[in-house]
mmCIF file of C-alpha atoms and ligand atoms in Angstrom:
data_model
loop_
_atom_site.group_PDB
_atom_site.id
_atom_site.type_symbol
_atom_site.label_atom_id
_atom_site.label_comp_id
_atom_site.label_asym_id
_atom_site.label_seq_id
_atom_site.Cartn_x
_atom_site.Cartn_y
_atom_site.Cartn_z
ATOM 1 C CA MET E 12 128.801 105.896 98.616
ATOM 2 C CA ALA E 13 127.994 105.615 102.237
ATOM 3 C CA GLU E 14 124.279 106.143 102.278
ATOM 4 C CA THR E 15 123.546 109.342 104.198
ATOM 5 C CA LYS E 16 121.259 108.960 107.471
ATOM 6 C CA PHE E 17 118.571 111.691 107.351
ATOM 7 C CA THR E 18 116.094 112.880 109.994
ATOM 8 C CA PRO E 19 112.094 111.587 108.953
ATOM 9 C CA ARG E 20 110.369 114.822 108.261
ATOM 10 C CA VAL E 21 107.310 115.209 106.467
ATOM 11 C CA PHE E 22 106.571 118.139 104.073
ATOM 12 C CA SER E 23 103.853 118.744 102.086
ATOM 13 C CA GLY E 24 101.067 120.954 100.528
ATOM 14 C CA ILE E 25 98.193 123.212 99.750
ATOM 15 C CA GLN E 26 98.438 126.031 97.570
ATOM 16 C CA PRO E 27 95.516 128.777 98.117
ATOM 17 C CA SER E 28 94.322 128.274 95.686
ATOM 18 C CA GLY E 29 90.205 129.222 95.724
ATOM 19 C CA GLY E 30 88.128 127.401 99.270
ATOM 20 C CA LEU E 31 89.113 124.386 100.654
ATOM 21 C CA THR E 32 87.416 121.069 98.989
ATOM 22 C CA LEU E 33 86.920 117.989 101.000
ATOM 23 C CA GLY E 34 89.218 116.352 97.830
ATOM 24 C CA ASN E 35 92.063 118.691 99.933
ATOM 25 C CA TYR E 36 90.870 117.589 103.243
ATOM 26 C CA LEU E 37 90.320 113.718 102.581
ATOM 27 C CA GLY E 38 93.500 113.634 99.977
ATOM 28 C CA ALA E 39 95.595 115.215 101.813
ATOM 29 C CA MET E 40 94.639 117.423 104.520
ATOM 30 C CA LYS E 41 92.960 114.858 106.864
ATOM 31 C CA ARG E 42 97.048 112.648 106.122
ATOM 32 C CA PHE E 43 98.663 116.135 107.234
ATOM 33 C CA VAL E 44 97.150 115.478 110.656
ATOM 34 C CA ASP E 45 97.516 111.672 111.236
ATOM 35 C CA MET E 46 101.726 112.021 109.935
ATOM 36 C CA GLN E 47 101.901 115.045 113.000
ATOM 37 C CA GLU E 48 100.091 112.691 115.599
ATOM 38 C CA ALA E 49 102.153 109.590 114.224
ATOM 39 C CA GLY E 50 104.977 110.308 116.063
ATOM 40 C CA GLY E 51 108.468 109.965 114.813
ATOM 41 C CA PHE E 52 108.191 112.875 112.283
ATOM 42 C CA GLN E 53 108.822 116.715 111.983
ATOM 43 C CA THR E 54 105.922 117.720 110.132
ATOM 44 C CA ILE E 55 105.289 121.142 108.464
ATOM 45 C CA TYR E 56 103.251 121.884 105.780
ATOM 46 C CA CYS E 57 102.706 125.121 104.161
ATOM 47 C CA MET E 58 99.840 127.250 102.559
ATOM 48 C CA VAL E 59 101.873 127.619 98.802
ATOM 49 C CA ASP E 60 101.327 130.849 97.814
ATOM 50 C CA MET E 61 103.530 130.845 94.975
ATOM 51 C CA HIS E 62 102.479 128.013 93.167
ATOM 52 C CA ALA E 63 98.747 129.622 93.654
ATOM 53 C CA ILE E 64 100.741 132.765 91.460
ATOM 54 C CA THR E 65 100.695 130.561 88.639
ATOM 55 C CA VAL E 66 97.502 131.227 87.211
ATOM 56 C CA TRP E 67 95.906 133.934 88.089
ATOM 57 C CA GLN E 68 94.511 135.060 91.344
ATOM 58 C CA LYS E 69 92.928 139.234 92.654
ATOM 59 C CA PRO E 70 96.050 139.961 95.126
ATOM 60 C CA SER E 71 92.364 139.759 97.460
ATOM 61 C CA ASP E 72 91.565 137.211 97.114
ATOM 62 C CA LEU E 73 95.446 135.300 97.814
ATOM 63 C CA THR E 74 95.519 136.796 100.617
ATOM 64 C CA LYS E 75 92.014 135.851 102.046
ATOM 65 C CA ASN E 76 92.281 132.158 100.704
ATOM 66 C CA THR E 77 95.779 131.935 102.110
ATOM 67 C CA ARG E 78 94.461 132.646 105.689
ATOM 68 C CA GLU E 79 91.707 130.842 105.247
ATOM 69 C CA LEU E 80 93.989 127.490 104.488
ATOM 70 C CA CYS E 81 95.810 128.335 107.289
ATOM 71 C CA ALA E 82 92.272 128.727 110.051
ATOM 72 C CA GLY E 83 91.925 125.410 107.899
ATOM 73 C CA PHE E 84 94.339 123.636 108.563
ATOM 74 C CA ILE E 85 94.597 124.291 112.040
ATOM 75 C CA ALA E 86 90.042 123.588 112.166
ATOM 76 C CA ALA E 87 91.390 119.852 110.858
ATOM 77 C CA GLY E 88 94.314 119.174 113.600
ATOM 78 C CA ILE E 89 97.190 120.251 112.601
ATOM 79 C CA ASP E 90 98.785 122.161 115.699
ATOM 80 C CA PRO E 91 100.918 124.881 115.049
ATOM 81 C CA GLU E 92 102.975 123.922 118.349
ATOM 82 C CA LYS E 93 103.374 119.859 117.172
ATOM 83 C CA SER E 94 104.070 121.300 113.897
ATOM 84 C CA ILE E 95 105.527 124.167 111.457
ATOM 85 C CA LEU E 96 102.264 125.898 109.836
ATOM 86 C CA PHE E 97 104.022 129.342 108.070
ATOM 87 C CA ASN E 98 103.456 130.308 103.637
ATOM 88 C CA GLN E 99 106.185 129.410 100.985
ATOM 89 C CA SER E 100 106.555 132.869 100.225
ATOM 90 C CA GLN E 101 107.500 133.791 103.467
ATOM 91 C CA VAL E 102 110.505 131.967 103.192
ATOM 92 C CA PRO E 103 113.071 132.508 100.674
ATOM 93 C CA GLU E 104 114.456 130.086 100.262
ATOM 94 C CA HIS E 105 112.140 127.946 98.537
ATOM 95 C CA ALA E 106 112.275 129.875 95.773
ATOM 96 C CA GLN E 107 116.127 130.008 95.012
ATOM 97 C CA LEU E 108 116.130 126.300 95.586
ATOM 98 C CA GLY E 109 113.587 126.546 92.889
ATOM 99 C CA TRP E 110 116.224 128.467 90.355
ATOM 100 C CA LEU E 111 118.429 125.518 91.266
ATOM 101 C CA PHE E 112 116.187 123.197 90.009
ATOM 102 C CA ASN E 113 115.295 124.642 86.916
ATOM 103 C CA CYS E 114 118.872 124.508 85.883
ATOM 104 C CA VAL E 115 119.460 120.561 87.105
ATOM 105 C CA ALA E 116 115.463 119.741 85.840
ATOM 106 C CA ARG E 117 115.039 118.923 82.507
ATOM 107 C CA MET E 118 113.205 121.101 79.560
ATOM 108 C CA GLY E 119 111.015 117.341 78.634
ATOM 109 C CA TRP E 120 110.600 116.440 82.222
ATOM 110 C CA MET E 121 108.778 118.610 82.689
ATOM 111 C CA GLY E 122 106.952 118.936 79.100
ATOM 112 C CA ARG E 123 105.213 115.328 80.321
ATOM 113 C CA MET E 124 103.684 116.564 83.208
ATOM 114 C CA THR E 125 99.948 115.459 83.119
ATOM 115 C CA GLN E 126 98.781 118.802 85.512
ATOM 116 C CA TRP E 127 100.280 121.100 82.981
ATOM 117 C CA LYS E 128 99.167 119.540 80.336
ATOM 118 C CA ASP E 129 95.848 120.140 82.132
ATOM 119 C CA LYS E 130 96.092 123.252 83.530
ATOM 120 C CA ALA E 131 97.868 124.856 79.908
ATOM 121 C CA GLY E 132 95.096 122.969 77.408
ATOM 122 C CA LYS E 133 95.294 124.238 73.741
ATOM 123 C CA ASN E 134 96.276 127.659 74.851
ATOM 124 C CA ALA E 135 100.177 126.518 76.159
ATOM 125 C CA GLU E 136 101.508 129.429 74.692
ATOM 126 C CA ASN E 137 99.559 131.823 76.977
ATOM 127 C CA ALA E 138 100.179 129.700 80.246
ATOM 128 C CA SER E 139 102.511 131.250 82.439
ATOM 129 C CA LEU E 140 106.333 130.260 83.041
ATOM 130 C CA GLY E 141 105.887 129.423 86.037
ATOM 131 C CA LEU E 142 103.217 126.897 85.309
ATOM 132 C CA PHE E 143 105.656 125.090 83.674
ATOM 133 C CA ALA E 144 108.681 125.454 86.196
ATOM 134 C CA TYR E 145 106.016 124.936 88.602
ATOM 135 C CA PRO E 146 107.532 121.106 89.716
ATOM 136 C CA ALA E 147 110.633 122.854 89.899
ATOM 137 C CA LEU E 148 109.220 124.963 92.849
ATOM 138 C CA MET E 149 107.228 121.864 94.792
ATOM 139 C CA ALA E 150 111.018 119.918 94.445
ATOM 140 C CA ALA E 151 112.657 122.933 96.002
ATOM 141 C CA ASP E 152 109.845 122.992 98.879
ATOM 142 C CA ILE E 153 110.087 119.579 99.886
ATOM 143 C CA LEU E 154 114.109 118.927 99.495
ATOM 144 C CA VAL E 155 114.708 122.394 100.987
ATOM 145 C CA TYR E 156 114.344 120.544 104.954
ATOM 146 C CA HIS E 157 115.678 117.090 102.967
ATOM 147 C CA ALA E 158 111.992 115.512 103.545
ATOM 148 C CA THR E 159 112.095 112.269 103.258
ATOM 149 C CA HIS E 160 108.241 111.724 103.098
ATOM 150 C CA VAL E 161 105.360 114.270 101.142
ATOM 151 C CA PRO E 162 101.894 113.018 102.095
ATOM 152 C CA VAL E 163 99.680 113.984 98.911
ATOM 153 C CA GLY E 164 96.990 113.559 96.658
ATOM 154 C CA GLU E 165 97.257 110.987 93.866
ATOM 155 C CA ASP E 166 97.385 113.288 91.107
ATOM 156 C CA GLN E 167 100.741 114.691 92.612
ATOM 157 C CA LYS E 168 101.898 111.536 92.533
ATOM 158 C CA GLN E 169 104.251 112.742 89.244
ATOM 159 C CA HIS E 170 105.819 115.586 90.358
ATOM 160 C CA LEU E 171 106.846 113.255 93.303
ATOM 161 C CA GLU E 172 108.840 111.088 90.445
ATOM 162 C CA LEU E 173 110.161 114.103 88.941
ATOM 163 C CA THR E 174 111.330 115.473 92.965
ATOM 164 C CA ARG E 175 112.735 111.960 92.864
ATOM 165 C CA ASP E 176 114.510 112.570 89.586
ATOM 166 C CA ILE E 177 115.776 116.156 90.274
ATOM 167 C CA ALA E 178 117.411 115.395 93.572
ATOM 168 C CA ALA E 179 118.770 112.153 91.624
ATOM 169 C CA LYS E 180 120.649 113.746 89.167
ATOM 170 C CA PHE E 181 121.596 116.435 91.616
ATOM 171 C CA ASN E 182 123.735 114.548 93.757
ATOM 172 C CA HIS E 183 124.748 112.194 90.536
ATOM 173 C CA ASP E 184 126.058 115.892 88.597
ATOM 174 C CA PHE E 185 127.937 116.986 92.113
ATOM 175 C CA GLY E 186 129.052 113.414 92.747
ATOM 176 C CA VAL E 187 127.169 113.954 96.478
ATOM 177 C CA ASP E 188 125.077 111.704 98.291
ATOM 178 C CA PHE E 189 122.557 115.488 99.533
ATOM 179 C CA PHE E 190 118.956 114.895 98.765
ATOM 180 C CA PRO E 191 117.085 111.898 100.214
ATOM 181 C CA ILE E 192 114.721 110.185 97.504
ATOM 182 C CA ALA E 193 111.586 111.147 99.360
ATOM 183 C CA GLU E 194 108.860 109.086 99.422
ATOM 184 C CA PRO E 195 105.686 109.580 98.906
ATOM 185 C CA VAL E 196 102.328 108.205 101.157
ATOM 186 C CA ILE E 197 99.457 108.424 98.963
ATOM 187 C CA GLU E 198 97.031 106.503 101.464
ATOM 188 C CA GLY E 199 93.460 106.064 102.500
ATOM 189 C CA ALA E 200 89.954 105.288 100.745
ATOM 190 C CA ALA E 201 90.336 108.652 98.343
ATOM 191 C CA THR E 202 93.270 109.682 97.084
ATOM 192 C CA ARG E 203 91.281 110.986 94.296
ATOM 193 C CA VAL E 204 88.773 112.144 95.099
ATOM 194 C CA MET E 205 85.947 112.760 91.807
ATOM 195 C CA SER E 206 83.665 116.384 90.475
ATOM 196 C CA LEU E 207 80.409 115.963 91.738
ATOM 197 C CA LYS E 208 79.769 116.874 88.041
ATOM 198 C CA ASP E 209 81.501 114.230 86.216
ATOM 199 C CA GLY E 210 83.166 111.158 88.158
ATOM 200 C CA THR E 211 86.053 111.019 85.713
ATOM 201 C CA LYS E 212 87.592 114.878 85.958
ATOM 202 C CA LYS E 213 88.970 115.408 89.991
ATOM 203 C CA MET E 214 87.472 117.590 92.333
ATOM 204 C CA SER E 215 89.234 121.278 92.856
ATOM 205 C CA LYS E 216 89.245 124.370 94.145
ATOM 206 C CA SER E 217 89.975 125.705 90.977
ATOM 207 C CA ASP E 218 87.147 123.672 89.139
ATOM 208 C CA PRO E 219 85.150 126.916 87.628
ATOM 209 C CA ALA E 220 81.621 125.332 88.639
ATOM 210 C CA ASP E 221 80.924 125.406 92.679
ATOM 211 C CA ALA E 222 78.775 122.177 92.382
ATOM 212 C CA SER E 223 81.613 120.337 91.399
ATOM 213 C CA ARG E 224 82.865 120.291 94.644
ATOM 214 C CA ILE E 225 81.841 120.514 98.506
ATOM 215 C CA ASN E 226 84.166 123.054 100.438
ATOM 216 C CA MET E 227 84.943 122.998 103.582
ATOM 217 C CA THR E 228 83.393 126.999 104.217
ATOM 218 C CA ASP E 229 79.581 124.692 102.988
ATOM 219 C CA ASP E 230 77.433 125.172 105.573
ATOM 220 C CA ALA E 231 74.760 121.989 105.791
ATOM 221 C CA ASP E 232 72.042 123.061 102.976
ATOM 222 C CA ALA E 233 75.166 122.937 100.674
ATOM 223 C CA ILE E 234 76.394 120.413 102.006
ATOM 224 C CA SER E 235 73.296 118.503 100.324
ATOM 225 C CA LYS E 236 72.163 120.301 98.279
ATOM 226 C CA LYS E 237 75.193 119.056 96.317
ATOM 227 C CA ILE E 238 75.395 115.522 96.798
ATOM 228 C CA ARG E 239 71.576 114.981 96.358
ATOM 229 C CA LYS E 240 71.980 117.210 92.991
ATOM 230 C CA ALA E 241 75.755 114.475 92.496
ATOM 231 C CA LYS E 242 75.536 112.697 89.037
ATOM 232 C CA THR E 243 75.062 108.949 89.425
ATOM 233 C CA ASP E 244 73.417 106.289 87.131
ATOM 234 C CA PRO E 245 69.640 104.490 88.274
ATOM 235 C CA ASP E 246 71.416 101.059 89.719
ATOM 236 C CA PRO E 247 71.436 100.269 93.380
ATOM 237 C CA LEU E 248 74.231 99.545 94.899
ATOM 238 C CA PRO E 249 75.939 95.892 94.238
ATOM 239 C CA ASP E 250 77.397 93.594 96.531
ATOM 240 C CA ALA E 251 81.145 93.548 95.602
ATOM 241 C CA LEU E 252 83.503 96.948 95.053
ATOM 242 C CA ALA E 253 84.826 94.824 90.928
ATOM 243 C CA GLU E 254 81.410 95.954 90.171
ATOM 244 C CA LEU E 255 81.928 99.866 90.615
ATOM 245 C CA ALA E 256 84.827 99.911 88.125
ATOM 246 C CA ALA E 257 82.693 101.406 85.101
ATOM 247 C CA ARG E 258 80.491 103.344 87.437
ATOM 248 C CA PRO E 259 83.180 105.876 87.941
ATOM 249 C CA GLU E 260 79.730 108.409 89.484
ATOM 250 C CA ALA E 261 78.830 105.245 92.240
ATOM 251 C CA ARG E 262 82.429 104.294 92.812
ATOM 252 C CA ASN E 263 83.168 108.644 94.308
ATOM 253 C CA LEU E 264 80.138 108.547 96.516
ATOM 254 C CA VAL E 265 81.215 104.496 98.130
ATOM 255 C CA ASN E 266 85.396 106.041 98.858
ATOM 256 C CA ILE E 267 83.616 109.406 100.062
ATOM 257 C CA TYR E 268 81.895 107.848 102.606
ATOM 258 C CA ALA E 269 84.156 105.319 103.243
ATOM 259 C CA ALA E 270 86.870 107.898 103.611
ATOM 260 C CA LEU E 271 84.641 110.060 106.147
ATOM 261 C CA ALA E 272 83.437 106.369 108.136
ATOM 262 C CA GLU E 273 86.942 106.000 108.256
ATOM 263 C CA ILE E 274 86.341 102.061 106.780
ATOM 264 C CA ASP E 275 86.788 100.328 103.359
ATOM 265 C CA PRO E 276 84.497 101.206 100.769
ATOM 266 C CA GLN E 277 83.647 97.030 100.406
ATOM 267 C CA ALA E 278 82.498 97.746 104.184
ATOM 268 C CA VAL E 279 80.733 100.663 102.309
ATOM 269 C CA LEU E 280 78.546 97.996 99.912
ATOM 270 C CA ASP E 281 77.807 95.515 103.047
ATOM 271 C CA GLN E 282 75.808 97.953 104.885
ATOM 272 C CA HIS E 283 73.943 99.726 101.887
ATOM 273 C CA GLN E 284 73.847 97.135 99.132
ATOM 274 C CA GLY E 285 70.478 96.871 97.251
ATOM 275 C CA ALA E 286 70.261 101.002 98.407
ATOM 276 C CA LEU E 287 69.248 102.930 95.532
ATOM 277 C CA PHE E 288 70.975 106.508 95.291
ATOM 278 C CA GLY E 289 68.334 108.243 97.095
ATOM 279 C CA HIS E 290 68.878 106.993 99.802
ATOM 280 C CA PHE E 291 72.451 106.192 99.780
ATOM 281 C CA LYS E 292 72.558 110.365 99.374
ATOM 282 C CA MET E 293 70.920 110.654 102.528
ATOM 283 C CA ALA E 294 73.189 108.909 104.406
ATOM 284 C CA LEU E 295 76.422 110.184 102.510
ATOM 285 C CA SER E 296 75.246 113.972 103.249
ATOM 286 C CA ASP E 297 74.285 112.685 106.991
ATOM 287 C CA LEU E 298 77.984 111.479 108.165
ATOM 288 C CA ALA E 299 79.515 114.858 104.939
ATOM 289 C CA VAL E 300 77.477 117.743 107.313
ATOM 290 C CA ALA E 301 78.880 115.800 110.908
ATOM 291 C CA LYS E 302 82.512 115.202 109.510
ATOM 292 C CA LEU E 303 82.484 118.151 107.566
ATOM 293 C CA ALA E 304 80.272 121.226 110.233
ATOM 294 C CA PRO E 305 82.606 121.385 113.459
ATOM 295 C CA ILE E 306 85.739 121.995 110.969
ATOM 296 C CA SER E 307 83.594 124.641 109.216
ATOM 297 C CA ALA E 308 82.539 125.809 112.301
ATOM 298 C CA GLU E 309 86.380 126.577 114.173
ATOM 299 C CA MET E 310 87.056 127.932 110.222
ATOM 300 C CA ALA E 311 84.711 131.052 110.939
ATOM 301 C CA ARG E 312 86.068 131.482 114.315
ATOM 302 C CA LEU E 313 89.312 131.415 113.890
ATOM 303 C CA MET E 314 88.878 133.848 110.508
ATOM 304 C CA GLN E 315 87.945 136.379 112.830
ATOM 305 C CA ASP E 316 91.370 136.727 114.773
ATOM 306 C CA GLN E 317 93.204 137.709 111.294
ATOM 307 C CA ALA E 318 96.341 138.817 113.441
ATOM 308 C CA GLU E 319 96.496 135.916 115.179
ATOM 309 C CA ILE E 320 96.547 133.878 112.280
ATOM 310 C CA ASP E 321 99.820 136.332 110.640
ATOM 311 C CA ARG E 322 101.157 135.725 113.980
ATOM 312 C CA ILE E 323 101.197 132.078 113.603
ATOM 313 C CA LEU E 324 102.365 132.636 109.665
ATOM 314 C CA GLY E 325 105.229 134.135 110.493
ATOM 315 C CA ARG E 326 106.718 132.169 113.472
ATOM 316 C CA GLY E 327 106.284 129.147 111.559
ATOM 317 C CA ALA E 328 107.871 130.929 109.039
ATOM 318 C CA GLU E 329 110.809 130.977 111.720
ATOM 319 C CA ARG E 330 110.891 128.197 111.961
ATOM 320 C CA ALA E 331 110.905 126.322 108.521
ATOM 321 C CA ARG E 332 114.500 128.941 107.993
ATOM 322 C CA GLU E 333 116.335 127.930 110.659
ATOM 323 C CA ILE E 334 115.658 124.403 108.872
ATOM 324 C CA ALA E 335 116.048 125.855 105.627
ATOM 325 C CA ALA E 336 118.720 128.328 105.512
ATOM 326 C CA PRO E 337 121.438 125.861 106.419
ATOM 327 C CA ILE E 338 119.925 123.175 104.155
ATOM 328 C CA LEU E 339 119.959 126.227 100.468
ATOM 329 C CA ALA E 340 123.805 127.311 102.349
ATOM 330 C CA GLN E 341 124.565 124.006 102.165
ATOM 331 C CA ALA E 342 122.975 122.918 98.424
ATOM 332 C CA TYR E 343 125.236 127.018 97.122
ATOM 333 C CA ASP E 344 128.556 125.398 98.298
ATOM 334 C CA ILE E 345 128.256 122.220 96.328
ATOM 335 C CA VAL E 346 127.526 124.483 92.807
ATOM 336 C CA GLY E 347 130.544 126.709 93.637
ATOM 337 C CA MET E 348 128.419 129.802 94.835
ATOM 338 C CA VAL E 349 130.646 131.777 96.626
ATOM 339 C CA ARG E 350 129.070 133.486 99.876
ATOM 340 C CA SER E 351 131.025 135.651 101.645
HETATM 341 P P1 ATP L 21 94.002 123.522 92.168
HETATM 342 O O1 ATP L 21 93.121 123.186 91.736
HETATM 343 O O2 ATP L 21 94.521 124.637 92.220
HETATM 344 O O3 ATP L 21 95.491 123.098 91.914
HETATM 345 P P2 ATP L 21 93.411 121.446 93.938
HETATM 346 O O4 ATP L 21 92.318 121.086 94.365
HETATM 347 O O5 ATP L 21 94.055 120.422 93.180
HETATM 348 O O6 ATP L 21 93.602 123.170 93.239
HETATM 349 P P3 ATP L 21 95.973 121.687 95.740
HETATM 350 O O7 ATP L 21 96.426 123.008 96.233
HETATM 351 O O8 ATP L 21 96.288 121.239 94.469
HETATM 352 O O9 ATP L 21 94.700 121.302 95.772
HETATM 353 O O10 ATP L 21 96.464 119.909 96.470
HETATM 354 C C1 ATP L 21 96.286 120.203 97.351
HETATM 355 C C2 ATP L 21 96.837 119.078 98.068
HETATM 356 O O11 ATP L 21 95.168 118.025 97.579
HETATM 357 C C3 ATP L 21 98.086 117.180 96.944
HETATM 358 O O12 ATP L 21 98.504 116.627 98.117
HETATM 359 C C4 ATP L 21 96.529 116.784 96.259
HETATM 360 O O13 ATP L 21 97.068 115.797 95.726
HETATM 361 C C5 ATP L 21 95.142 117.250 97.029
HETATM 362 N N1 ATP L 21 93.960 117.303 96.200
HETATM 363 C C6 ATP L 21 93.932 117.591 95.615
HETATM 364 N N2 ATP L 21 92.585 117.153 95.219
HETATM 365 C C7 ATP L 21 92.050 115.893 95.336
HETATM 366 C C8 ATP L 21 91.301 115.095 94.799
HETATM 367 N N3 ATP L 21 90.443 115.601 94.166
HETATM 368 N N4 ATP L 21 90.798 113.823 95.774
HETATM 369 C C9 ATP L 21 92.425 113.958 96.482
HETATM 370 N N5 ATP L 21 93.332 114.844 97.001
HETATM 371 C C10 ATP L 21 93.589 115.818 96.508
HETATM 372 MG MG1 MG L 22 95.993 120.739 92.477
#
């Protein structure tokens, strides 16, 4: 079969499931901006509110978090003219293609997803069906745009592989070369920012412990307090990265420093080897405040004009549908659904 040529197109999303964290910023948002600025790609970024409700969200929080996330995207450098910026539920084609993919994906594939196991925990019987099906909707988010590149944090790698499996199975089952096999883009020093309280656990916006994360809306005092109290160990910083292998909390702070300063983790050790954490944490907290304060100030400014945020989301959704609707229609034709 001749290989179909796909337009280079980037899609990625963030859930409005709580305040934006430093992990989301370094692992995802910053990459989104890079790809917007790189040229050569059409960039599409989404507040995935339908994913957020796979676990309980208080309605007023969901509304606020969606608008705040939109403000976060713009404050971090996403230009709603250059990129398409919208919330998922305003583009029904995601859910529609998601249903087709529920019928392509296999139960066994979904059951192997580590995020499902982590989030459903011991109480899987009581988790929502949506939480189990989430990765099929995520595949639809990406493939309804025929996206070719997906910038994400390390934790989403497995879902990206599943997206590729779903695309390949659809293409195979229907004898077409219709969906691209999207490439994950997992880059930088902070593809997996860890909790400040436990270096073996990912920093998450939905973690109940606020001290485990830095929120993009935290002020300078809160940022330095959280960094000061972050879990570490009594040893000084070594001169070689390999020596951090068994020190996850130390490694995490070095990675965060590197990603904020846009240098290699080894370069951080070159500058700070021998330092004790009391000292290194002060340097890290100054750097974090310098990088994050302008973003949080801009977020707060944008949040004052909610009508403008809603207008941006509405316009983004219109532009997204212009791409998604014809792709969904073709998928329906391939499946054999009658469209009158
Ligand atoms: P939740 O706890 O509700 O799942 P989250 O903080 O994991 O929230 P998501 O909306 O699930 O955030 O993920 C948005 C993007 O941020 C994804 O690309 C994900 O890979 C990335 N991301 C999330 N947490 C981290 C982290 N700790 N380090 C790096 N990237 C992250
Ligand atoms: Mg997550």
